[in-house]
Amino acid sequence: MIVVVAIALGKLGLHCFFNNRYGYFRDEFNYLSSGNHLAWGYVDQPPLLPFLVRVSRALLGDSLRSIRFLPALTISAVVILTAMMAREFGGRRFALILSAIAILVAPFYLSDGSLLTTNSLEPLLWMGCAYFAIVAIKRDARCWIAFGVMAGLGLEEKYSIAIFGLVLQHGRPNRH
């Protein structure tokens, strides 16, 4: 896992270095404005991202690198979470490193780590739900609580995570 963490830190470093090479994305202005006027919900998104933007700006400032640190951090965490899932399925060192590299170079994740959007947090929350569901099914039913917490955070970030829960519920075997 040390190599996987190194890959994730490398990804974070690359995003932090290159995230100021282009101007603001139009949606980032909306999230910055929403962060200045916190509410329990907005017409176009749930309240978690504006709240996190406000915290991030208070801690790190208003530069492009600062407001894009959160997406870079979450997508870098996806690298580690992907390797943890590979390990749950029996993967050893090579599988963990390969899965981490796949996330490292995937264009989707390169984009999500580069812009402040609701899409940048979504992969971490979906992967977190998937990881806790796998662990709950394989060995510890108490992980359903962690799944619920992760899904609840996901609903405060983007409503699409409800689809994940519905599919998981629908796909559950019928035990009569």
Coordinates of C-alpha atoms in Angstrom, one line a residue, residues 8-129:
A8 CA -2.0 9.1 -4.8
L9 CA 0.4 11.8 -3.4
G10 CA 2.0 12.1 -6.8
K11 CA -1.5 12.6 -8.3
L12 CA -2.3 15.2 -5.7
G13 CA 1.0 17.0 -6.3
L14 CA 0.5 17.1 -10.1
H15 CA -3.1 18.4 -9.7
C16 CA -1.9 21.1 -7.2
F17 CA 0.9 22.1 -9.5
F18 CA -1.1 22.3 -12.8
N19 CA -4.5 23.4 -11.4
N20 CA -3.8 27.1 -11.9
R21 CA -2.8 26.8 -15.6
Y22 CA -6.2 27.9 -16.9
G23 CA -8.9 30.3 -15.7
Y24 CA -12.0 29.7 -13.7
F25 CA -14.6 27.3 -15.0
R26 CA -18.0 28.9 -15.2
D27 CA -19.6 26.7 -12.6
E28 CA -16.8 27.5 -10.1
F29 CA -18.2 31.0 -9.8
N30 CA -21.5 29.6 -8.8
Y31 CA -20.0 27.4 -6.1
L32 CA -17.9 30.3 -4.8
S33 CA -21.0 32.5 -4.6
S34 CA -23.0 29.8 -3.0
G35 CA -20.2 29.4 -0.4
N36 CA -20.6 33.1 0.4
H37 CA -24.3 32.6 1.0
L38 CA -24.7 29.2 2.7
A39 CA -28.2 27.7 2.8
W40 CA -29.6 24.2 3.4
G41 CA -30.1 23.7 -0.3
Y42 CA -30.0 25.5 -3.6
V43 CA -32.0 25.3 -6.8
D44 CA -29.2 23.5 -8.6
Q45 CA -27.3 21.5 -6.0
P46 CA -27.4 20.2 -2.4
P47 CA -25.5 22.2 0.3
L48 CA -22.3 20.2 0.9
L49 CA -20.1 21.5 -1.9
P50 CA -20.8 25.2 -1.1
F51 CA -20.1 24.5 2.6
L52 CA -16.8 22.8 1.7
V53 CA -15.9 25.7 -0.6
R54 CA -16.4 28.1 2.2
V55 CA -14.2 26.1 4.6
S56 CA -11.6 25.6 1.9
R57 CA -11.5 29.4 1.2
A58 CA -11.3 30.2 4.9
L59 CA -8.3 27.8 5.3
L60 CA -6.5 28.1 2.0
G61 CA -7.5 31.4 0.4
D62 CA -9.1 32.3 -2.9
S63 CA -6.4 31.3 -5.4
L64 CA -7.2 28.8 -8.2
R65 CA -5.0 26.3 -6.5
S66 CA -6.8 26.8 -3.2
I67 CA -10.3 26.3 -4.5
R68 CA -9.2 23.3 -6.6
F69 CA -7.3 21.6 -3.8
L70 CA -10.5 19.9 -2.6
P71 CA -11.2 18.2 -6.0
A72 CA -7.5 17.2 -6.2
L73 CA -7.6 15.7 -2.7
T74 CA -10.8 13.8 -3.3
I75 CA -9.7 12.3 -6.6
S76 CA -6.3 11.4 -5.0
A77 CA -8.2 9.6 -2.3
V78 CA -10.1 7.6 -5.0
V79 CA -6.7 6.1 -5.9
I80 CA -6.3 4.7 -2.4
L81 CA -9.9 3.6 -2.2
T82 CA -9.7 1.8 -5.5
A83 CA -6.6 -0.2 -4.3
M84 CA -8.4 -1.0 -1.1
M85 CA -11.3 -2.4 -3.1
A86 CA -8.8 -4.5 -5.2
R87 CA -7.4 -5.8 -2.0
E88 CA -10.9 -6.8 -0.8
F89 CA -11.3 -8.9 -3.9
G90 CA -8.1 -10.7 -3.2
G91 CA -5.7 -8.6 -5.2
R92 CA -2.1 -8.5 -4.2
R93 CA 0.7 -6.0 -4.7
F94 CA 0.5 -6.0 -8.5
A95 CA -3.3 -5.6 -8.6
L96 CA -3.2 -2.8 -6.1
I97 CA -0.6 -0.9 -8.0
L98 CA -2.3 -1.5 -11.4
S99 CA -5.6 -0.3 -10.1
A100 CA -4.0 2.8 -8.7
I101 CA -2.3 3.5 -12.0
A102 CA -5.5 3.0 -13.8
I103 CA -7.1 5.7 -11.7
L104 CA -4.0 7.9 -12.0
V105 CA -4.2 8.1 -15.8
A106 CA -8.0 7.8 -16.5
P107 CA -9.1 11.0 -18.3
F108 CA -12.3 11.2 -16.3
Y109 CA -10.4 11.4 -13.0
L110 CA -7.8 13.7 -14.4
S111 CA -10.7 16.1 -15.3
D112 CA -12.5 15.7 -12.0
G113 CA -9.4 16.5 -10.0
S114 CA -8.8 19.7 -12.0
L115 CA -12.1 21.6 -11.6
L116 CA -14.3 22.4 -8.6
T117 CA -17.6 20.8 -9.5
T118 CA -20.1 18.5 -7.9
N119 CA -18.6 15.8 -10.1
S120 CA -15.3 16.1 -8.4
L121 CA -16.6 14.7 -5.0
E122 CA -19.0 12.2 -6.5
P123 CA -16.5 9.5 -7.4
L124 CA -15.1 9.4 -3.8
L125 CA -18.6 9.1 -2.3
W126 CA -19.7 6.4 -4.8
M127 CA -16.5 4.5 -4.3
G128 CA -16.8 4.8 -0.6
C129 CA -20.3 3.4 -0.7

